[in-house]
Amino acid sequence: MKFSLALTAAALFASASAFTIKFDNKCSYAVWPAIGKAPNGQPDPSVAHGAKLAAGKSISWSVADTQIGIRAWGRTGCADNGTGCKTGGCNGGMVCTDGGITAGVILSEYGYADFGAQYGGKRISWDLSHVDSSINLATGLHASDGQSVRCASGNCPANQAYNSATDYAADRNSPLGATFTHTFCA
Ligand SMILES: *[C@@H]1O[C@H](CO)[C@@H](O)[C@H](O)[C@H]1NC(C)=O
């Protein structure tokens, strides 16, 4: 009995210890999704993922709930190996070594936040942002708790994405362990 209780506790802990970033490619062409980490603009290659994603396909990666400074974006017009991208390229090729700080395109951002027990407790704070960056892909971001935002060229209200560093109305937050679907050509 004790053993099975311990297993249940471990399973519950595991299911709540990471959130998921899922990329959904609704474009008619391949996009190269990337995830990096750069809290306060300082690249930390300990969290880095990248792949080529064909039209109509999706791919998911999990990230520990306690991570901060996580960003995710799409690269276009790359060589198969992730180099030479027309938009969103990084240092490192398929898997970026610079946390995406050189990518220069719209990205989704995620970070652990403790709002305090009376204000929702431990959550994942998230948003879309294109501060000082181009909107290379119409981008949607949907959380598994039902919230979603969208930003496209010519249609990107300040409550959907950070256009400037003070667009706090773009901020969202969701429970630990949530799944975030970042859609290209949304
Ligand atoms: C990636 O592909 C390009 C284009 O085919 C090639 O020029 C380059 O050498 C490749 N880079 C690596 C690291 O394989």
PDB file of C-alpha atoms and ligand atoms in Angstrom:
ATOM      1  CA  MET A   1       0.000   0.000   0.000  1.00  0.00           C
ATOM      2  CA  LYS A   2       2.726   2.426   0.971  1.00  0.00           C
ATOM      3  CA  PHE A   3       4.552   1.568  -2.221  1.00  0.00           C
ATOM      4  CA  SER A   4       1.594   2.313  -4.482  1.00  0.00           C
ATOM      5  CA  LEU A   5       0.894   5.588  -2.668  1.00  0.00           C
ATOM      6  CA  ALA A   6       4.494   6.617  -3.254  1.00  0.00           C
ATOM      7  CA  LEU A   7       4.167   5.747  -6.933  1.00  0.00           C
ATOM      8  CA  THR A   8       1.008   7.830  -7.222  1.00  0.00           C
ATOM      9  CA  ALA A   9       2.722  10.791  -5.584  1.00  0.00           C
ATOM     10  CA  ALA A  10       5.692  10.423  -7.934  1.00  0.00           C
ATOM     11  CA  ALA A  11       3.416  10.270 -10.976  1.00  0.00           C
ATOM     12  CA  LEU A  12       1.506  13.362  -9.878  1.00  0.00           C
ATOM     13  CA  PHE A  13       4.771  15.207  -9.296  1.00  0.00           C
ATOM     14  CA  ALA A  14       6.112  14.186 -12.709  1.00  0.00           C
ATOM     15  CA  SER A  15       2.980  15.319 -14.516  1.00  0.00           C
ATOM     16  CA  ALA A  16       3.171  18.757 -12.873  1.00  0.00           C
ATOM     17  CA  SER A  17       6.919  19.274 -13.101  1.00  0.00           C
ATOM     18  CA  ALA A  18       7.103  20.373 -16.725  1.00  0.00           C
ATOM     19  CA  PHE A  19       5.119  22.393 -19.199  1.00  0.00           C
ATOM     20  CA  THR A  20       4.896  21.588 -22.886  1.00  0.00           C
ATOM     21  CA  ILE A  21       5.558  23.792 -25.892  1.00  0.00           C
ATOM     22  CA  LYS A  22       3.872  22.357 -28.950  1.00  0.00           C
ATOM     23  CA  PHE A  23       4.525  23.841 -32.379  1.00  0.00           C
ATOM     24  CA  ASP A  24       1.782  23.490 -34.935  1.00  0.00           C
ATOM     25  CA  ASN A  25       2.783  24.348 -38.515  1.00  0.00           C
ATOM     26  CA  LYS A  26      -0.282  25.573 -40.408  1.00  0.00           C
ATOM     27  CA  CYS A  27       1.904  27.139 -43.111  1.00  0.00           C
ATOM     28  CA  SER A  28       2.061  25.640 -46.601  1.00  0.00           C
ATOM     29  CA  TYR A  29       5.850  25.416 -46.233  1.00  0.00           C
ATOM     30  CA  ALA A  30       8.371  24.052 -43.745  1.00  0.00           C
ATOM     31  CA  VAL A  31       9.200  26.071 -40.631  1.00  0.00           C
ATOM     32  CA  TRP A  32      12.151  25.378 -38.320  1.00  0.00           C
ATOM     33  CA  PRO A  33      10.892  25.783 -34.720  1.00  0.00           C
ATOM     34  CA  ALA A  34      13.378  26.647 -31.989  1.00  0.00           C
ATOM     35  CA  ILE A  35      13.345  26.904 -28.202  1.00  0.00           C
ATOM     36  CA  GLY A  36      16.025  28.725 -26.245  1.00  0.00           C
ATOM     37  CA  LYS A  37      16.692  30.247 -22.871  1.00  0.00           C
ATOM     38  CA  ALA A  38      17.912  33.815 -22.314  1.00  0.00           C
ATOM     39  CA  PRO A  39      16.746  35.307 -19.002  1.00  0.00           C
ATOM     40  CA  ASN A  40      17.322  39.078 -19.083  1.00  0.00           C
ATOM     41  CA  GLY A  41      18.890  38.625 -22.519  1.00  0.00           C
ATOM     42  CA  GLN A  42      21.696  36.356 -21.236  1.00  0.00           C
ATOM     43  CA  PRO A  43      21.854  33.168 -23.364  1.00  0.00           C
ATOM     44  CA  ASP A  44      21.860  29.906 -21.406  1.00  0.00           C
ATOM     45  CA  PRO A  45      22.208  26.914 -23.780  1.00  0.00           C
ATOM     46  CA  SER A  46      21.051  24.454 -21.070  1.00  0.00           C
ATOM     47  CA  VAL A  47      17.570  24.656 -22.630  1.00  0.00           C
ATOM     48  CA  ALA A  48      17.714  24.404 -26.431  1.00  0.00           C
ATOM     49  CA  HIS A  49      15.666  22.516 -29.005  1.00  0.00           C
ATOM     50  CA  GLY A  50      15.284  22.755 -32.760  1.00  0.00           C
ATOM     51  CA  ALA A  51      13.970  20.801 -35.704  1.00  0.00           C
ATOM     52  CA  LYS A  52      12.606  21.068 -39.221  1.00  0.00           C
ATOM     53  CA  LEU A  53       8.814  20.936 -39.228  1.00  0.00           C
ATOM     54  CA  ALA A  54       7.089  20.160 -42.525  1.00  0.00           C
ATOM     55  CA  ALA A  55       3.834  21.879 -43.536  1.00  0.00           C
ATOM     56  CA  GLY A  56       0.880  20.570 -41.539  1.00  0.00           C
ATOM     57  CA  LYS A  57       3.007  18.836 -38.892  1.00  0.00           C
ATOM     58  CA  SER A  58       3.461  19.439 -35.175  1.00  0.00           C
ATOM     59  CA  ILE A  59       6.182  18.733 -32.636  1.00  0.00           C
ATOM     60  CA  SER A  60       6.358  19.097 -28.841  1.00  0.00           C
ATOM     61  CA  TRP A  61       9.079  19.579 -26.272  1.00  0.00           C
ATOM     62  CA  SER A  62       8.772  19.766 -22.506  1.00  0.00           C
ATOM     63  CA  VAL A  63      10.452  22.359 -20.307  1.00  0.00           C
ATOM     64  CA  ALA A  64      10.744  22.271 -16.507  1.00  0.00           C
ATOM     65  CA  ASP A  65       8.055  24.361 -14.811  1.00  0.00           C
ATOM     66  CA  THR A  66      10.678  26.289 -12.830  1.00  0.00           C
ATOM     67  CA  GLN A  67      12.560  27.565 -15.898  1.00  0.00           C
ATOM     68  CA  ILE A  68      12.677  31.292 -16.640  1.00  0.00           C
ATOM     69  CA  GLY A  69      13.576  33.238 -19.775  1.00  0.00           C
ATOM     70  CA  ILE A  70      12.307  30.553 -22.153  1.00  0.00           C
ATOM     71  CA  ARG A  71      11.511  31.674 -25.690  1.00  0.00           C
ATOM     72  CA  ALA A  72      10.197  29.890 -28.756  1.00  0.00           C
ATOM     73  CA  TRP A  73       9.973  30.994 -32.369  1.00  0.00           C
ATOM     74  CA  GLY A  74       9.904  29.864 -35.974  1.00  0.00           C
ATOM     75  CA  ARG A  75      12.621  30.130 -38.617  1.00  0.00           C
ATOM     76  CA  THR A  76      11.869  30.218 -42.329  1.00  0.00           C
ATOM     77  CA  GLY A  77      13.813  29.538 -45.510  1.00  0.00           C
ATOM     78  CA  CYS A  78      16.572  27.536 -43.795  1.00  0.00           C
ATOM     79  CA  ALA A  79      18.749  24.791 -45.221  1.00  0.00           C
ATOM     80  CA  ASP A  80      17.595  21.346 -44.123  1.00  0.00           C
ATOM     81  CA  ASN A  81      20.183  21.435 -41.325  1.00  0.00           C
ATOM     82  CA  GLY A  82      18.773  24.672 -39.871  1.00  0.00           C
ATOM     83  CA  THR A  83      21.501  27.040 -41.134  1.00  0.00           C
ATOM     84  CA  GLY A  84      21.193  30.011 -43.491  1.00  0.00           C
ATOM     85  CA  CYS A  85      17.593  30.909 -42.516  1.00  0.00           C
ATOM     86  CA  LYS A  86      15.898  33.826 -44.266  1.00  0.00           C
ATOM     87  CA  THR A  87      14.114  34.776 -41.007  1.00  0.00           C
ATOM     88  CA  GLY A  88      14.593  33.826 -37.376  1.00  0.00           C
ATOM     89  CA  GLY A  89      18.055  32.285 -37.763  1.00  0.00           C
ATOM     90  CA  CYS A  90      20.352  31.859 -34.775  1.00  0.00           C
ATOM     91  CA  ASN A  91      23.925  30.934 -33.956  1.00  0.00           C
ATOM     92  CA  GLY A  92      24.312  27.177 -33.699  1.00  0.00           C
ATOM     93  CA  GLY A  93      22.226  25.963 -36.613  1.00  0.00           C
ATOM     94  CA  MET A  94      19.444  23.463 -35.952  1.00  0.00           C
ATOM     95  CA  VAL A  95      19.768  23.849 -32.172  1.00  0.00           C
ATOM     96  CA  CYS A  96      20.590  27.416 -31.208  1.00  0.00           C
ATOM     97  CA  THR A  97      23.448  28.207 -28.838  1.00  0.00           C
ATOM     98  CA  ASP A  98      22.499  31.864 -28.337  1.00  0.00           C
ATOM     99  CA  GLY A  99      19.031  31.487 -26.820  1.00  0.00           C
ATOM    100  CA  GLY A 100      17.566  33.142 -29.898  1.00  0.00           C
ATOM    101  CA  ILE A 101      18.769  36.649 -29.028  1.00  0.00           C
ATOM    102  CA  THR A 102      19.943  37.085 -32.641  1.00  0.00           C
ATOM    103  CA  ALA A 103      16.739  35.693 -34.186  1.00  0.00           C
ATOM    104  CA  GLY A 104      14.957  39.068 -34.510  1.00  0.00           C
ATOM    105  CA  VAL A 105      11.450  37.663 -34.978  1.00  0.00           C
ATOM    106  CA  ILE A 106       8.226  37.296 -33.014  1.00  0.00           C
ATOM    107  CA  LEU A 107       8.525  34.794 -30.180  1.00  0.00           C
ATOM    108  CA  SER A 108       6.574  33.250 -27.364  1.00  0.00           C
ATOM    109  CA  GLU A 109       8.009  33.701 -23.875  1.00  0.00           C
ATOM    110  CA  TYR A 110       7.561  31.601 -20.733  1.00  0.00           C
ATOM    111  CA  GLY A 111       8.726  31.905 -17.142  1.00  0.00           C
ATOM    112  CA  TYR A 112       7.975  30.476 -13.732  1.00  0.00           C
ATOM    113  CA  ALA A 113       6.260  32.969 -11.451  1.00  0.00           C
ATOM    114  CA  ASP A 114       5.075  32.748  -7.855  1.00  0.00           C
ATOM    115  CA  PHE A 115       2.228  35.223  -7.464  1.00  0.00           C
ATOM    116  CA  GLY A 116       1.793  34.287  -3.786  1.00  0.00           C
ATOM    117  CA  ALA A 117      -0.782  31.961  -2.265  1.00  0.00           C
ATOM    118  CA  GLN A 118      -3.598  34.551  -2.360  1.00  0.00           C
ATOM    119  CA  TYR A 119      -3.030  35.471  -6.023  1.00  0.00           C
ATOM    120  CA  GLY A 120      -2.918  32.107  -7.740  1.00  0.00           C
ATOM    121  CA  GLY A 121       0.358  30.729  -6.364  1.00  0.00           C
ATOM    122  CA  LYS A 122       2.947  29.177  -8.661  1.00  0.00           C
ATOM    123  CA  ARG A 123       2.152  29.672 -12.358  1.00  0.00           C
ATOM    124  CA  ILE A 124       3.740  29.902 -15.795  1.00  0.00           C
ATOM    125  CA  SER A 125       3.737  33.486 -17.007  1.00  0.00           C
ATOM    126  CA  TRP A 126       3.646  33.696 -20.822  1.00  0.00           C
ATOM    127  CA  ASP A 127       3.178  36.062 -23.741  1.00  0.00           C
ATOM    128  CA  LEU A 128       3.898  36.764 -27.380  1.00  0.00           C
ATOM    129  CA  SER A 129       6.442  39.491 -28.118  1.00  0.00           C
ATOM    130  CA  HIS A 130       7.898  41.227 -31.148  1.00  0.00           C
ATOM    131  CA  VAL A 131       9.678  44.114 -29.391  1.00  0.00           C
ATOM    132  CA  ASP A 132      12.449  45.263 -31.765  1.00  0.00           C
ATOM    133  CA  SER A 133      11.628  42.259 -33.964  1.00  0.00           C
ATOM    134  CA  SER A 134       9.739  41.504 -37.150  1.00  0.00           C
ATOM    135  CA  ILE A 135       6.558  39.467 -37.415  1.00  0.00           C
ATOM    136  CA  ASN A 136       7.909  36.805 -39.752  1.00  0.00           C
ATOM    137  CA  LEU A 137       4.912  34.498 -39.252  1.00  0.00           C
ATOM    138  CA  ALA A 138       1.324  35.138 -38.213  1.00  0.00           C
ATOM    139  CA  THR A 139       1.511  33.549 -34.775  1.00  0.00           C
ATOM    140  CA  GLY A 140      -1.086  32.132 -32.437  1.00  0.00           C
ATOM    141  CA  LEU A 141      -0.435  30.991 -28.881  1.00  0.00           C
ATOM    142  CA  HIS A 142      -3.002  28.872 -27.077  1.00  0.00           C
ATOM    143  CA  ALA A 143      -2.767  27.543 -23.519  1.00  0.00           C
ATOM    144  CA  SER A 144      -4.437  24.330 -22.376  1.00  0.00           C
ATOM    145  CA  ASP A 145      -6.525  26.311 -19.856  1.00  0.00           C
ATOM    146  CA  GLY A 146      -8.328  27.962 -22.804  1.00  0.00           C
ATOM    147  CA  GLN A 147      -6.533  31.306 -23.091  1.00  0.00           C
ATOM    148  CA  SER A 148      -5.143  32.350 -26.452  1.00  0.00           C
ATOM    149  CA  VAL A 149      -3.543  35.301 -28.214  1.00  0.00           C
ATOM    150  CA  ARG A 150      -2.665  36.036 -31.828  1.00  0.00           C
ATOM    151  CA  CYS A 151      -0.341  38.451 -33.589  1.00  0.00           C
ATOM    152  CA  ALA A 152      -0.086  38.931 -37.327  1.00  0.00           C
ATOM    153  CA  SER A 153       1.532  41.598 -39.441  1.00  0.00           C
ATOM    154  CA  GLY A 154      -0.915  44.544 -39.537  1.00  0.00           C
ATOM    155  CA  ASN A 155      -3.089  42.953 -36.825  1.00  0.00           C
ATOM    156  CA  CYS A 156      -1.252  42.745 -33.532  1.00  0.00           C
ATOM    157  CA  PRO A 157      -3.070  44.607 -30.741  1.00  0.00           C
ATOM    158  CA  ALA A 158      -1.066  45.454 -27.612  1.00  0.00           C
ATOM    159  CA  ASN A 159      -3.226  43.109 -25.508  1.00  0.00           C
ATOM    160  CA  GLN A 160      -2.200  40.165 -27.745  1.00  0.00           C
ATOM    161  CA  ALA A 161       1.560  40.659 -27.955  1.00  0.00           C
ATOM    162  CA  TYR A 162       4.257  42.966 -26.661  1.00  0.00           C
ATOM    163  CA  ASN A 163       4.803  45.589 -29.377  1.00  0.00           C
ATOM    164  CA  SER A 164       6.797  47.667 -26.893  1.00  0.00           C
ATOM    165  CA  ALA A 165       8.423  46.731 -23.598  1.00  0.00           C
ATOM    166  CA  THR A 166       5.542  48.171 -21.523  1.00  0.00           C
ATOM    167  CA  ASP A 167       2.613  46.329 -23.160  1.00  0.00           C
ATOM    168  CA  TYR A 168       1.760  44.489 -19.931  1.00  0.00           C
ATOM    169  CA  ALA A 169      -1.777  43.837 -21.201  1.00  0.00           C
ATOM    170  CA  ALA A 170      -0.155  41.113 -23.338  1.00  0.00           C
ATOM    171  CA  ASP A 171       0.794  39.123 -20.205  1.00  0.00           C
ATOM    172  CA  ARG A 172      -0.998  35.862 -19.494  1.00  0.00           C
ATOM    173  CA  ASN A 173      -0.447  33.134 -16.922  1.00  0.00           C
ATOM    174  CA  SER A 174      -1.507  29.496 -16.670  1.00  0.00           C
ATOM    175  CA  PRO A 175      -1.086  26.555 -14.301  1.00  0.00           C
ATOM    176  CA  LEU A 176       2.200  24.654 -14.015  1.00  0.00           C
ATOM    177  CA  GLY A 177       2.230  21.689 -16.372  1.00  0.00           C
ATOM    178  CA  ALA A 178       0.156  23.474 -19.022  1.00  0.00           C
ATOM    179  CA  THR A 179       0.531  22.809 -22.742  1.00  0.00           C
ATOM    180  CA  PHE A 180       1.154  25.847 -24.944  1.00  0.00           C
ATOM    181  CA  THR A 181       0.469  25.513 -28.657  1.00  0.00           C
ATOM    182  CA  HIS A 182       2.511  27.938 -30.748  1.00  0.00           C
ATOM    183  CA  THR A 183       0.962  28.009 -34.209  1.00  0.00           C
ATOM    184  CA  PHE A 184       2.753  29.177 -37.351  1.00  0.00           C
ATOM    185  CA  CYS A 185       0.549  30.867 -40.018  1.00  0.00           C
ATOM    186  CA  ALA A 186      -2.245  31.065 -37.426  1.00  0.00           C
TER     187      ALA A 186
HETATM  188  C1  LIG B   1      24.221  22.936 -43.677  1.00  0.00           C
HETATM  189  O1  LIG B   1      23.742  22.925 -44.998  1.00  0.00           O
HETATM  190  C2  LIG B   1      24.319  23.910 -45.835  1.00  0.00           C
HETATM  191  C3  LIG B   1      23.566  23.904 -47.173  1.00  0.00           C
HETATM  192  O2  LIG B   1      23.464  22.598 -47.674  1.00  0.00           O
HETATM  193  C4  LIG B   1      25.821  23.624 -45.976  1.00  0.00           C
HETATM  194  O3  LIG B   1      26.426  24.609 -46.792  1.00  0.00           O
HETATM  195  C5  LIG B   1      26.452  23.639 -44.594  1.00  0.00           C
HETATM  196  O4  LIG B   1      27.803  23.257 -44.686  1.00  0.00           O
HETATM  197  C6  LIG B   1      25.733  22.690 -43.655  1.00  0.00           C
HETATM  198  N1  LIG B   1      26.263  22.907 -42.310  1.00  0.00           N
HETATM  199  C7  LIG B   1      26.500  21.906 -41.479  1.00  0.00           C
HETATM  200  C8  LIG B   1      27.015  22.312 -40.130  1.00  0.00           C
HETATM  201  O5  LIG B   1      26.292  20.732 -41.750  1.00  0.00           O
END
